[in-house]
Short mmCIF file of N, CA and C in Angstrom, two decimals:
data_model
loop_
_atom_site.label_atom_id
_atom_site.label_comp_id
_atom_site.label_asym_id
_atom_site.label_seq_id
_atom_site.Cartn_x
_atom_site.Cartn_y
_atom_site.Cartn_z
N UNK A 1 1.06 -1.39 -0.16
CA UNK A 1 -0.36 0.07 -0.15
C UNK A 1 1.03 1.22 0.27
N UNK A 2 0.68 2.15 -1.03
CA UNK A 2 1.86 3.35 -1.02
C UNK A 2 1.44 4.17 0.15
N UNK A 3 0.33 4.10 0.65
CA UNK A 3 -0.27 5.19 2.05
C UNK A 3 1.20 4.61 3.38
N UNK A 4 1.58 3.09 2.72
CA UNK A 4 2.59 2.93 4.33
C UNK A 4 4.06 3.55 4.06
N UNK A 5 4.73 3.82 2.63
CA UNK A 5 5.63 4.40 2.03
C UNK A 5 5.78 5.62 2.23
N UNK A 6 4.80 6.49 2.81
CA UNK A 6 5.15 7.68 2.34
C UNK A 6 6.11 8.01 2.90
N UNK A 7 6.29 8.14 4.29
CA UNK A 7 7.83 8.55 5.18
C UNK A 7 8.73 8.90 4.26
N UNK A 8 9.02 7.50 3.82
CA UNK A 8 10.26 7.29 3.14
C UNK A 8 10.44 7.94 1.55
N UNK A 9 9.29 8.42 1.28
CA UNK A 9 9.24 8.03 -0.28
C UNK A 9 9.78 9.83 -0.54
N UNK A 10 10.33 10.07 -1.44
CA UNK A 10 10.19 11.52 -2.58
C UNK A 10 9.54 11.39 -3.94
N UNK A 11 8.46 12.25 -3.97
CA UNK A 11 7.94 12.72 -4.55
C UNK A 11 8.51 13.83 -6.20
N UNK A 12 9.54 12.51 -7.01
CA UNK A 12 9.84 13.22 -7.96
C UNK A 12 9.41 14.11 -9.30
N UNK A 13 7.59 13.98 -9.74
CA UNK A 13 7.27 14.44 -10.27
C UNK A 13 5.66 14.39 -10.19
N UNK A 14 5.01 15.08 -10.33
CA UNK A 14 3.62 15.79 -9.84
C UNK A 14 2.53 14.14 -10.67
N UNK A 15 2.36 13.72 -8.92
CA UNK A 15 1.56 12.75 -8.82
C UNK A 15 -0.19 13.18 -9.07
N UNK A 16 -0.53 14.46 -8.75
CA UNK A 16 -1.93 15.03 -8.96
C UNK A 16 -2.09 16.21 -8.98
N UNK A 17 -3.66 16.36 -10.04
CA UNK A 17 -3.41 17.79 -10.34
C UNK A 17 -5.31 17.86 -10.29
N UNK A 18 -5.52 18.95 -9.70
CA UNK A 18 -7.23 18.86 -9.54
C UNK A 18 -8.02 20.57 -8.98
N UNK A 19 -8.74 21.34 -9.69
CA UNK A 19 -9.33 22.17 -10.04
C UNK A 19 -10.40 22.33 -9.32
N UNK A 20 -10.71 23.18 -8.02
CA UNK A 20 -12.50 23.44 -7.62
C UNK A 20 -12.68 24.34 -8.70
N UNK A 21 -14.27 23.96 -8.32
CA UNK A 21 -15.25 23.91 -9.72
C UNK A 21 -15.44 25.73 -9.94
N UNK A 22 -15.22 25.90 -8.47
CA UNK A 22 -15.64 27.91 -8.68
C UNK A 22 -13.46 28.40 -8.35
N UNK A 23 -13.46 29.06 -9.70
CA UNK A 23 -12.14 29.87 -9.34
C UNK A 23 -11.54 30.83 -8.43
N UNK A 24 -10.98 30.07 -7.22
CA UNK A 24 -10.68 31.55 -6.69
C UNK A 24 -9.21 30.96 -6.39
N UNK A 25 -8.18 32.19 -5.94
CA UNK A 25 -6.67 31.35 -5.49
C UNK A 25 -6.74 30.96 -4.18
N UNK A 26 -5.93 29.98 -3.82
CA UNK A 26 -6.13 29.25 -2.59
C UNK A 26 -4.64 29.96 -1.84
N UNK A 27 -4.84 30.06 -1.09
CA UNK A 27 -4.16 30.83 -0.02
C UNK A 27 -3.00 29.88 1.23
N UNK A 28 -4.11 29.16 1.75
CA UNK A 28 -3.54 28.18 2.66
C UNK A 28 -3.89 26.76 2.46
N UNK A 29 -3.25 25.71 3.45
CA UNK A 29 -3.79 24.21 3.28
C UNK A 29 -3.44 23.58 4.27
N UNK A 30 -3.82 22.75 4.92
CA UNK A 30 -3.55 21.91 5.59
C UNK A 30 -3.77 19.92 5.59
N UNK A 31 -3.25 19.26 5.92
CA UNK A 31 -3.22 17.75 5.60
C UNK A 31 -4.57 17.41 7.01
N UNK A 32 -5.06 16.42 6.84
CA UNK A 32 -5.76 16.09 8.09
C UNK A 32 -4.53 14.95 8.68
N UNK A 33 -4.97 14.10 9.94
CA UNK A 33 -3.99 13.77 10.91
C UNK A 33 -3.30 12.14 10.24
N UNK A 34 -4.37 11.89 9.67
CA UNK A 34 -3.67 10.59 9.01
C UNK A 34 -3.23 10.60 7.32
N UNK A 35 -3.27 12.17 6.74
CA UNK A 35 -3.14 11.99 5.00
C UNK A 35 -4.04 11.95 4.37
N UNK A 36 -5.40 11.41 4.50
CA UNK A 36 -5.81 11.17 3.66
C UNK A 36 -6.78 11.95 2.80
N UNK A 37 -6.38 13.68 3.94
CA UNK A 37 -7.56 14.52 3.39
C UNK A 37 -7.22 15.75 3.43
N UNK A 38 -7.10 16.71 2.83
CA UNK A 38 -6.05 18.17 2.63
C UNK A 38 -7.59 19.03 2.01
N UNK A 39 -7.52 19.83 3.39
CA UNK A 39 -8.61 21.36 3.65
C UNK A 39 -7.84 22.24 3.04
N UNK A 40 -8.42 23.27 2.58
CA UNK A 40 -7.84 24.14 1.30
C UNK A 40 -8.14 25.81 1.31
N UNK A 41 -7.97 26.36 1.86
CA UNK A 41 -9.11 27.95 2.37
C UNK A 41 -8.28 28.74 0.98
N UNK A 42 -9.47 29.60 0.57
CA UNK A 42 -9.30 30.64 -0.62
C UNK A 42 -10.08 31.76 -0.55
N UNK A 43 -9.34 32.99 -1.50
CA UNK A 43 -9.20 33.79 -1.45
C UNK A 43 -11.14 34.58 -1.19
N UNK A 44 -11.68 34.23 -1.42
CA UNK A 44 -13.22 34.19 -1.07
C UNK A 44 -14.03 33.43 -0.06
N UNK A 45 -12.70 32.76 1.07
CA UNK A 45 -12.96 32.48 2.43
C UNK A 45 -13.96 31.19 2.77
N UNK A 46 -13.76 30.38 1.67
CA UNK A 46 -14.03 29.25 1.46
C UNK A 46 -13.15 28.38 1.97
N UNK A 47 -13.80 27.12 2.56
CA UNK A 47 -12.71 25.75 2.82
C UNK A 47 -13.28 24.58 1.54
N UNK A 48 -12.32 24.42 1.13
CA UNK A 48 -12.45 22.91 0.45
C UNK A 48 -11.86 21.61 0.81
N UNK A 49 -12.62 20.75 1.09
CA UNK A 49 -12.05 19.70 1.63
C UNK A 49 -12.01 18.76 0.45
N UNK A 50 -10.56 17.93 0.08
CA UNK A 50 -9.90 17.30 -1.04
C UNK A 50 -9.81 15.87 -0.73
N UNK A 51 -10.09 14.71 -1.36
CA UNK A 51 -9.13 13.69 -1.54
C UNK A 51 -7.98 14.02 -1.50
N UNK A 52 -6.74 13.58 -1.04
CA UNK A 52 -5.78 13.82 -0.72
C UNK A 52 -4.74 12.36 -1.57
N UNK A 53 -5.25 11.31 -1.51
CA UNK A 53 -4.39 10.39 -1.64
C UNK A 53 -4.55 8.96 -2.66
N UNK A 54 -5.96 9.50 -2.89
CA UNK A 54 -6.41 8.41 -3.86
C UNK A 54 -6.95 8.45 -5.23
N UNK A 55 -5.83 9.65 -5.75
CA UNK A 55 -5.81 10.23 -6.75
C UNK A 55 -7.21 9.70 -7.88
N UNK A 56 -8.20 10.44 -7.43
CA UNK A 56 -9.24 10.18 -8.13
C UNK A 56 -9.35 11.30 -9.41
N UNK A 57 -10.21 10.78 -10.27
CA UNK A 57 -10.80 12.12 -10.87
C UNK A 57 -10.68 13.07 -10.39
N UNK A 58 -10.13 14.24 -11.18
CA UNK A 58 -10.31 15.77 -11.05
C UNK A 58 -11.71 16.05 -10.14
N UNK A 59 -12.83 15.80 -11.43
CA UNK A 59 -14.22 15.82 -10.80
C UNK A 59 -14.75 15.58 -9.70
N UNK A 60 -13.71 14.25 -9.21
CA UNK A 60 -14.30 13.72 -8.24
C UNK A 60 -13.30 13.92 -6.87
N UNK A 61 -12.15 14.68 -7.04
CA UNK A 61 -11.43 14.76 -5.65
C UNK A 61 -11.91 15.65 -4.53
N UNK A 62 -13.02 16.69 -4.97
CA UNK A 62 -13.49 17.75 -3.94
C UNK A 62 -14.79 16.57 -3.10
N UNK A 63 -14.29 17.00 -1.43
CA UNK A 63 -15.45 16.00 -0.85
C UNK A 63 -16.40 16.79 -0.73
N UNK A 64 -16.27 18.28 0.02
CA UNK A 64 -16.77 19.38 -0.24
C UNK A 64 -16.50 20.77 0.09
N UNK A 65 -17.65 21.26 0.19
CA UNK A 65 -17.04 22.82 0.28
C UNK A 65 -18.16 23.95 0.64
N UNK A 66 -17.32 24.57 1.46
CA UNK A 66 -18.16 25.28 2.76
C UNK A 66 -18.01 26.91 2.55
N UNK A 67 -18.74 27.46 3.07
CA UNK A 67 -18.34 28.81 3.20
C UNK A 67 -17.83 29.22 4.91
N UNK A 68 -16.40 29.56 4.76
CA UNK A 68 -16.24 29.06 6.18
C UNK A 68 -15.80 30.46 7.29
N UNK A 69 -15.26 31.49 5.97
CA UNK A 69 -15.05 32.98 6.37
C UNK A 69 -15.62 33.98 5.91
N UNK A 70 -16.69 33.87 5.61
CA UNK A 70 -17.76 34.79 4.44
C UNK A 70 -19.03 35.69 5.76
N UNK A 71 -18.94 35.55 7.18
CA UNK A 71 -19.44 37.08 7.49
C UNK A 71 -18.84 37.94 8.22
N UNK A 72 -18.73 38.93 7.76
CA UNK A 72 -20.17 39.68 7.58
C UNK A 72 -20.09 39.58 5.79
N UNK A 73 -18.88 39.60 5.19
CA UNK A 73 -18.40 39.09 3.94
C UNK A 73 -17.20 38.74 3.94
N UNK A 74 -16.84 38.11 2.44
CA UNK A 74 -15.50 36.93 2.62
C UNK A 74 -14.38 37.92 2.74
N UNK A 75 -13.76 36.69 3.33
CA UNK A 75 -12.52 36.96 3.67
C UNK A 75 -11.75 36.35 3.37
N UNK A 76 -10.27 36.69 3.15
CA UNK A 76 -9.28 35.51 2.59
C UNK A 76 -8.91 34.45 3.62
N UNK A 77 -8.87 33.64 3.39
CA UNK A 77 -8.34 32.48 4.41
C UNK A 77 -6.48 32.44 4.28
N UNK A 78 -5.94 33.17 5.50
CA UNK A 78 -4.49 33.07 4.80
C UNK A 78 -3.62 32.22 5.83
N UNK A 79 -4.35 31.39 6.41
CA UNK A 79 -3.36 30.97 7.70
C UNK A 79 -4.69 29.11 8.02
N UNK A 80 -4.29 28.34 7.57
CA UNK A 80 -4.99 26.83 8.45
C UNK A 80 -3.93 26.01 8.93
N UNK A 81 -3.81 25.49 10.58
CA UNK A 81 -3.47 24.65 11.00
C UNK A 81 -4.14 23.43 11.87
N UNK A 82 -3.08 22.26 11.81
CA UNK A 82 -4.02 21.16 12.20
C UNK A 82 -3.70 20.63 13.90
N UNK A 83 -4.45 20.71 14.50
CA UNK A 83 -4.10 20.64 16.01
C UNK A 83 -3.45 19.39 16.32
N UNK A 84 -2.36 19.19 17.46
CA UNK A 84 -1.91 18.14 17.71
C UNK A 84 -2.76 16.60 18.35
N UNK A 85 -4.45 17.20 18.12
CA UNK A 85 -5.35 15.90 18.51
C UNK A 85 -5.18 15.16 17.38
N UNK A 86 -5.07 16.10 16.11
CA UNK A 86 -5.91 16.03 14.68
C UNK A 86 -7.22 15.55 14.45
N UNK A 87 -7.88 16.12 15.70
CA UNK A 87 -9.54 16.53 15.53
C UNK A 87 -10.12 17.00 14.72
N UNK A 88 -9.30 18.88 14.91
CA UNK A 88 -10.13 20.01 14.74
C UNK A 88 -8.31 20.47 14.27
N UNK A 89 -8.92 22.05 13.84
CA UNK A 89 -8.09 22.82 13.32
C UNK A 89 -8.21 24.23 13.55
N UNK A 90 -7.06 25.19 13.39
CA UNK A 90 -7.44 26.64 13.21
C UNK A 90 -7.58 27.05 11.74
N UNK A 91 -8.44 28.14 11.73
CA UNK A 91 -7.88 29.09 10.74
C UNK A 91 -7.73 30.49 11.14
N UNK A 92 -7.03 31.85 9.85
CA UNK A 92 -7.17 32.94 10.21
C UNK A 92 -7.33 33.38 9.34
N UNK A 93 -7.68 34.66 9.07
CA UNK A 93 -8.19 35.53 7.90
C UNK A 93 -7.95 36.59 7.97
N UNK A 94 -7.83 37.41 6.43
CA UNK A 94 -8.19 38.17 6.48
C UNK A 94 -8.03 39.69 7.01
N UNK A 95 -9.35 39.39 7.94
CA UNK A 95 -10.06 40.61 8.82
C UNK A 95 -9.27 40.37 10.30
N UNK A 96 -8.78 39.68 10.36
CA UNK A 96 -7.83 39.03 11.70
C UNK A 96 -9.06 38.35 12.10
N UNK A 97 -10.08 37.23 11.79
CA UNK A 97 -10.55 36.51 12.76
C UNK A 97 -9.97 35.32 12.34
N UNK A 98 -9.86 34.44 13.76
CA UNK A 98 -9.31 33.36 14.17
C UNK A 98 -10.61 32.12 14.27
N UNK A 99 -10.85 31.30 13.55
CA UNK A 99 -11.90 30.38 13.76
C UNK A 99 -11.40 28.67 14.19
N UNK A 100 -11.87 28.20 14.85
CA UNK A 100 -11.30 27.32 15.41
C UNK A 100 -12.93 25.72 14.58
N UNK A 101 -12.35 24.46 13.73
CA UNK A 101 -13.17 23.83 13.30
C UNK A 101 -13.07 22.08 13.99
N UNK A 102 -14.10 21.78 13.34
CA UNK A 102 -13.44 20.43 13.64
C UNK A 102 -13.33 19.79 12.25
N UNK A 103 -12.56 18.34 12.26
CA UNK A 103 -12.04 17.68 10.70
C UNK A 103 -13.58 17.56 9.54
N UNK A 104 -14.91 17.51 10.41
CA UNK A 104 -16.06 17.65 9.89
C UNK A 104 -16.68 18.75 9.14
N UNK A 105 -15.84 20.11 9.00
CA UNK A 105 -16.07 21.24 9.26
C UNK A 105 -17.13 21.93 9.79
N UNK A 106 -17.31 21.26 11.01
CA UNK A 106 -18.35 21.98 11.49
C UNK A 106 -17.38 22.91 12.52
N UNK A 107 -17.79 24.65 12.28
CA UNK A 107 -17.28 25.29 13.79
C UNK A 107 -17.75 25.17 14.70
N UNK A 108 -16.88 25.60 15.98
CA UNK A 108 -16.76 25.61 16.75
C UNK A 108 -16.61 26.47 17.50
N UNK A 109 -15.29 27.59 17.20
CA UNK A 109 -15.47 28.91 18.14
C UNK A 109 -14.68 29.99 17.18
N UNK A 110 -15.14 31.42 17.78
CA UNK A 110 -14.24 32.33 16.80
C UNK A 110 -14.04 33.09 17.73
N UNK A 111 -12.94 34.01 17.08
CA UNK A 111 -12.46 34.92 18.00
C UNK A 111 -11.69 35.97 16.80
N UNK A 112 -12.70 36.95 17.71
CA UNK A 112 -12.77 38.18 16.10
C UNK A 112 -11.68 39.39 16.68
N UNK A 113 -11.45 40.24 15.54
CA UNK A 113 -11.07 41.66 15.60
C UNK A 113 -9.04 40.92 15.76
N UNK A 114 -8.78 39.96 16.18
CA UNK A 114 -7.18 39.77 16.54
C UNK A 114 -6.23 40.68 15.93
N UNK A 115 -5.16 40.94 16.41
CA UNK A 115 -4.55 41.31 15.75
C UNK A 115 -5.07 42.94 15.47
N UNK A 116 -5.75 43.78 16.06
CA UNK A 116 -5.76 45.15 15.80
C UNK A 116 -6.92 44.86 14.39
N UNK A 117 -7.03 43.37 13.57
CA UNK A 117 -8.29 43.26 12.69
C UNK A 117 -7.32 43.59 11.38
N UNK A 118 -5.56 42.92 11.38
CA UNK A 118 -5.19 43.03 10.25
C UNK A 118 -5.47 41.70 9.74
N UNK A 119 -4.84 41.42 8.97
CA UNK A 119 -4.54 40.24 8.43
C UNK A 119 -4.10 39.46 9.08
N UNK A 120 -4.11 38.65 9.61
CA UNK A 120 -3.71 37.19 9.96
C UNK A 120 -2.72 36.30 8.77
N UNK A 121 -1.58 36.13 9.24
CA UNK A 121 -0.24 35.27 8.10
C UNK A 121 -0.57 33.79 8.24
N UNK A 122 -0.21 33.84 9.97
CA UNK A 122 0.18 32.78 10.20
C UNK A 122 0.19 32.12 11.64
N UNK A 123 -0.16 30.34 11.43
CA UNK A 123 -0.69 30.04 12.48
C UNK A 123 -0.08 28.62 12.94
N UNK A 124 0.11 28.24 14.28
CA UNK A 124 1.21 27.41 14.74
C UNK A 124 1.14 27.13 16.41
N UNK A 125 0.21 26.05 16.50
CA UNK A 125 -0.24 25.13 17.57
C UNK A 125 0.89 25.03 18.51
N UNK A 126 0.85 24.90 20.12
CA UNK A 126 2.20 24.82 20.98
C UNK A 126 2.44 23.18 20.66
N UNK A 127 3.03 22.44 21.56
CA UNK A 127 3.14 20.90 22.11
C UNK A 127 2.16 20.33 22.09
N UNK A 128 1.64 20.77 23.47
CA UNK A 128 1.02 20.59 24.24
C UNK A 128 -0.70 20.74 23.90
N UNK A 129 -1.18 21.59 22.42
CA UNK A 129 -2.12 21.77 22.17
C UNK A 129 -2.83 22.99 23.23
N UNK A 130 -2.51 23.24 24.35
CA UNK A 130 -3.35 23.96 24.86
C UNK A 130 -2.92 25.73 24.22
N UNK A 131 -1.84 25.90 23.72
CA UNK A 131 -1.67 26.99 23.41
C UNK A 131 -1.77 27.10 22.23
N UNK A 132 -1.83 28.53 21.05
CA UNK A 132 -1.25 28.22 20.06
C UNK A 132 -0.58 29.89 19.91
N UNK A 133 -0.40 29.76 18.53
CA UNK A 133 0.39 31.45 18.10
C UNK A 133 -0.09 31.86 16.62
N UNK A 134 -0.66 33.33 16.86
CA UNK A 134 -0.85 33.82 15.56
C UNK A 134 0.62 34.86 15.30
N UNK A 135 0.12 35.46 13.85
CA UNK A 135 1.36 36.39 13.30
C UNK A 135 0.35 36.95 12.38
N UNK A 136 0.54 38.26 12.07
CA UNK A 136 -0.14 39.56 11.13
C UNK A 136 0.25 40.45 10.69
N UNK A 137 -0.51 41.14 9.66
CA UNK A 137 0.74 42.34 9.33
C UNK A 137 0.52 43.41 10.07
N UNK A 138 0.32 43.28 11.54
CA UNK A 138 0.71 44.81 12.44
C UNK A 138 2.09 44.09 12.89
N UNK A 139 2.96 43.42 12.62
CA UNK A 139 4.36 43.20 13.07
C UNK A 139 4.06 42.39 13.87
N UNK A 140 3.19 41.98 14.93
CA UNK A 140 3.05 41.21 16.21
C UNK A 140 2.53 39.47 16.01
N UNK A 141 3.46 39.40 16.80
CA UNK A 141 3.45 37.57 17.38
C UNK A 141 2.69 37.29 18.37
N UNK A 142 1.15 36.57 18.76
CA UNK A 142 0.60 36.72 19.75
C UNK A 142 -0.30 35.60 19.92
N UNK A 143 0.16 34.93 21.17
CA UNK A 143 0.69 33.58 21.83
C UNK A 143 -1.05 33.32 22.79
N UNK A 144 -1.71 32.71 22.24
CA UNK A 144 -3.45 32.00 22.79
C UNK A 144 -3.78 31.26 23.64
N UNK A 145 -4.70 31.30 24.16
CA UNK A 145 -5.04 29.93 25.25
C UNK A 145 -5.87 29.37 23.98
N UNK A 146 -5.79 27.91 23.97
CA UNK A 146 -7.29 27.49 23.15
C UNK A 146 -8.46 27.44 23.78
N UNK A 147 -8.66 27.30 24.76
CA UNK A 147 -9.08 26.49 25.72
C UNK A 147 -9.88 27.91 25.75
N UNK A 148 -9.50 29.13 26.42
CA UNK A 148 -10.73 30.27 26.82
C UNK A 148 -10.38 31.63 25.83
N UNK A 149 -10.03 31.21 24.57
CA UNK A 149 -9.98 32.07 23.51
C UNK A 149 -9.15 33.41 24.20
N UNK A 150 -8.15 33.44 25.16
CA UNK A 150 -7.69 34.30 25.23
C UNK A 150 -5.99 34.69 25.40
N UNK A 151 -6.05 36.36 24.29
CA UNK A 151 -4.81 36.25 24.40
C UNK A 151 -3.82 36.53 25.19
N UNK A 152 -1.88 35.57 25.85
CA UNK A 152 -2.06 35.55 26.74
C UNK A 152 -0.59 36.23 26.59
N UNK A 153 -0.09 36.53 25.79
CA UNK A 153 1.02 37.00 24.96
C UNK A 153 1.39 37.98 24.11
N UNK A 154 2.18 39.15 23.63
CA UNK A 154 2.07 39.82 22.54
C UNK A 154 3.76 39.95 22.38
N UNK A 155 4.50 39.21 21.22
CA UNK A 155 5.51 39.86 20.96
C UNK A 155 5.99 40.78 20.12
N UNK A 156 6.76 42.05 20.21
CA UNK A 156 6.85 42.82 19.11
C UNK A 156 8.46 42.94 18.62
N UNK A 157 9.49 43.04 17.63
CA UNK A 157 10.25 43.28 17.47
C UNK A 157 10.43 43.72 15.84
N UNK A 158 9.98 42.65 15.02
CA UNK A 158 10.06 42.47 13.77
C UNK A 158 9.32 44.41 13.23
N UNK A 159 10.04 44.74 12.18
CA UNK A 159 10.26 46.25 11.49
C UNK A 159 9.22 46.21 10.14
N UNK A 160 8.35 44.98 10.28
CA UNK A 160 6.77 45.37 8.76
C UNK A 160 6.13 43.79 9.48
N UNK A 161 5.52 43.56 8.75
CA UNK A 161 4.41 42.63 8.69
C UNK A 161 5.31 40.94 9.02
N UNK A 162 4.64 40.08 10.33
CA UNK A 162 5.00 38.82 10.01
C UNK A 162 3.90 37.72 8.93
N UNK A 163 4.84 37.60 8.59
CA UNK A 163 4.36 36.30 7.43
C UNK A 163 4.31 35.21 7.76
N UNK A 164 5.06 34.11 9.11
CA UNK A 164 5.05 32.70 8.83
C UNK A 164 5.55 32.74 10.71
N UNK A 165 4.81 31.98 11.81
CA UNK A 165 5.43 31.70 13.14
C UNK A 165 4.99 30.26 12.86
N UNK A 166 5.89 29.38 13.94
CA UNK A 166 5.75 28.14 13.67
C UNK A 166 6.49 27.60 15.67
N UNK A 167 5.76 27.11 16.10
CA UNK A 167 6.52 26.78 17.54
C UNK A 167 7.07 25.65 17.19
N UNK A 168 7.64 25.76 17.98
CA UNK A 168 9.32 24.44 18.20
C UNK A 168 8.64 23.23 18.66
N UNK A 169 8.66 22.09 18.05
CA UNK A 169 8.48 20.40 17.92
C UNK A 169 8.11 20.23 19.91
N UNK A 170 8.99 20.82 20.57
CA UNK A 170 9.14 20.07 22.15
C UNK A 170 9.69 21.27 22.51
N UNK A 171 10.19 22.31 22.46
CA UNK A 171 10.03 23.37 23.26
C UNK A 171 9.07 24.51 23.33
N UNK A 172 9.53 25.47 24.85
CA UNK A 172 8.34 26.24 24.63
C UNK A 172 9.59 27.64 24.03
N UNK A 173 9.54 27.51 22.45
CA UNK A 173 10.05 28.51 21.67
C UNK A 173 9.50 28.60 20.32
N UNK A 174 9.35 30.42 19.96
CA UNK A 174 8.71 29.84 18.66
C UNK A 174 9.71 31.08 18.15
N UNK A 175 9.61 30.82 16.63
CA UNK A 175 10.06 31.23 15.23
C UNK A 175 9.21 31.71 14.60
N UNK A 176 9.54 32.97 14.27
CA UNK A 176 8.67 34.25 13.06
C UNK A 176 9.52 34.50 12.18
N UNK A 177 8.67 34.60 10.83
CA UNK A 177 9.54 35.25 10.06
C UNK A 177 8.85 36.95 9.33
N UNK A 178 9.93 37.59 8.73
CA UNK A 178 8.89 38.76 8.43
C UNK A 178 9.12 39.03 6.84
N UNK A 179 8.37 40.22 6.49
CA UNK A 179 8.80 40.77 5.14
C UNK A 179 10.16 41.55 5.80
N UNK A 180 10.52 41.71 6.92
CA UNK A 180 11.53 42.64 7.35
C UNK A 180 13.14 42.25 6.95
N UNK A 181 12.92 41.11 6.46
CA UNK A 181 14.00 39.92 6.21
C UNK A 181 14.41 39.25 7.25
N UNK A 182 13.91 39.46 8.46
CA UNK A 182 14.73 39.08 9.68
C UNK A 182 14.04 37.79 10.51
N UNK A 183 14.32 36.63 10.33
CA UNK A 183 13.69 35.35 11.40
C UNK A 183 14.24 35.91 12.88
N UNK A 184 12.83 35.66 13.72
CA UNK A 184 13.26 35.98 15.62
C UNK A 184 12.83 35.06 15.88
N UNK A 185 13.62 34.61 17.29
CA UNK A 185 12.98 33.61 17.76
C UNK A 185 12.60 34.28 19.16
N UNK A 186 11.63 33.34 19.53
CA UNK A 186 10.64 34.46 21.05
C UNK A 186 10.65 33.13 21.71
N UNK A 187 10.70 33.29 23.28
CA UNK A 187 10.62 32.87 24.42
C UNK A 187 9.07 33.38 24.91
N UNK A 188 7.69 32.55 24.26
CA UNK A 188 6.92 32.98 24.64
C UNK A 188 6.58 33.28 26.87
N UNK A 189 6.66 32.45 27.31
CA UNK A 189 7.07 32.56 28.72
C UNK A 189 6.79 33.82 29.42
N UNK A 190 8.36 34.48 28.54
CA UNK A 190 8.84 35.81 29.19
C UNK A 190 7.98 36.74 28.29
N UNK A 191 7.20 36.63 27.95
CA UNK A 191 6.09 37.74 26.86
C UNK A 191 5.04 38.27 27.61
N UNK A 192 4.35 39.72 27.84
CA UNK A 192 3.48 39.42 28.62
C UNK A 192 2.46 39.86 27.54
N UNK A 193 1.12 40.01 27.89
CA UNK A 193 0.69 40.62 26.81
C UNK A 193 -0.35 41.49 26.30
N UNK A 194 -0.48 41.90 25.58
CA UNK A 194 -0.62 43.13 24.93
C UNK A 194 -1.62 44.63 25.53
N UNK A 195 -2.15 43.92 26.39
CA UNK A 195 -2.76 44.84 27.75
C UNK A 195 -2.24 45.42 28.87
N UNK A 196 -0.76 44.28 28.92
CA UNK A 196 -0.12 44.85 30.35
C UNK A 196 0.93 46.17 29.70
N UNK A 197 1.74 45.42 27.96
CA UNK A 197 2.68 46.52 27.77
C UNK A 197 2.49 47.67 26.09
N UNK A 198 0.95 47.29 26.03
CA UNK A 198 0.79 48.61 24.77
C UNK A 198 1.00 47.56 23.37
N UNK A 199 1.64 46.38 23.67
CA UNK A 199 2.41 45.74 22.33
C UNK A 199 1.31 45.83 21.42
#
């Protein structure tokens, strides 16, 4: 079975291509934990759930399409990250909204106007799944408590938009990359909330 050999495989050529019926640029994507499904986020605020491994004909690759970030108007989905529980994921959009989802495409929670409503560009989950980090065009990296949907820390230091963030696999350490051509490492335990330091 080719699925059992993927970890040691290198794909040297295009294996499969498919297009959604509605043409809209795809800005983010994320594999399911078992690697059989792929969710993508587009410019029009929609999720598309794809069959990721069976190489179905292009017109049969789409499982479902849902309006995900469309209220009050469509917002581009810039970031999607899988939680380590493998059962849910988080998405962020161009108006600073962060949403929690089950893999069944069921919405769970929403945090509005994060990053002063700047576009969220990246998301990453902590090793414990209890926290997650976001970065945005406001030049900040923020840490959130997943359960309580509360910002716990805000880190500033980049001179421009922060385009990517990633949590270390086992340590309390964040890396961020910015349009200012720098990569920065952060200790979220030493950071303070934006309410306390005006971040």
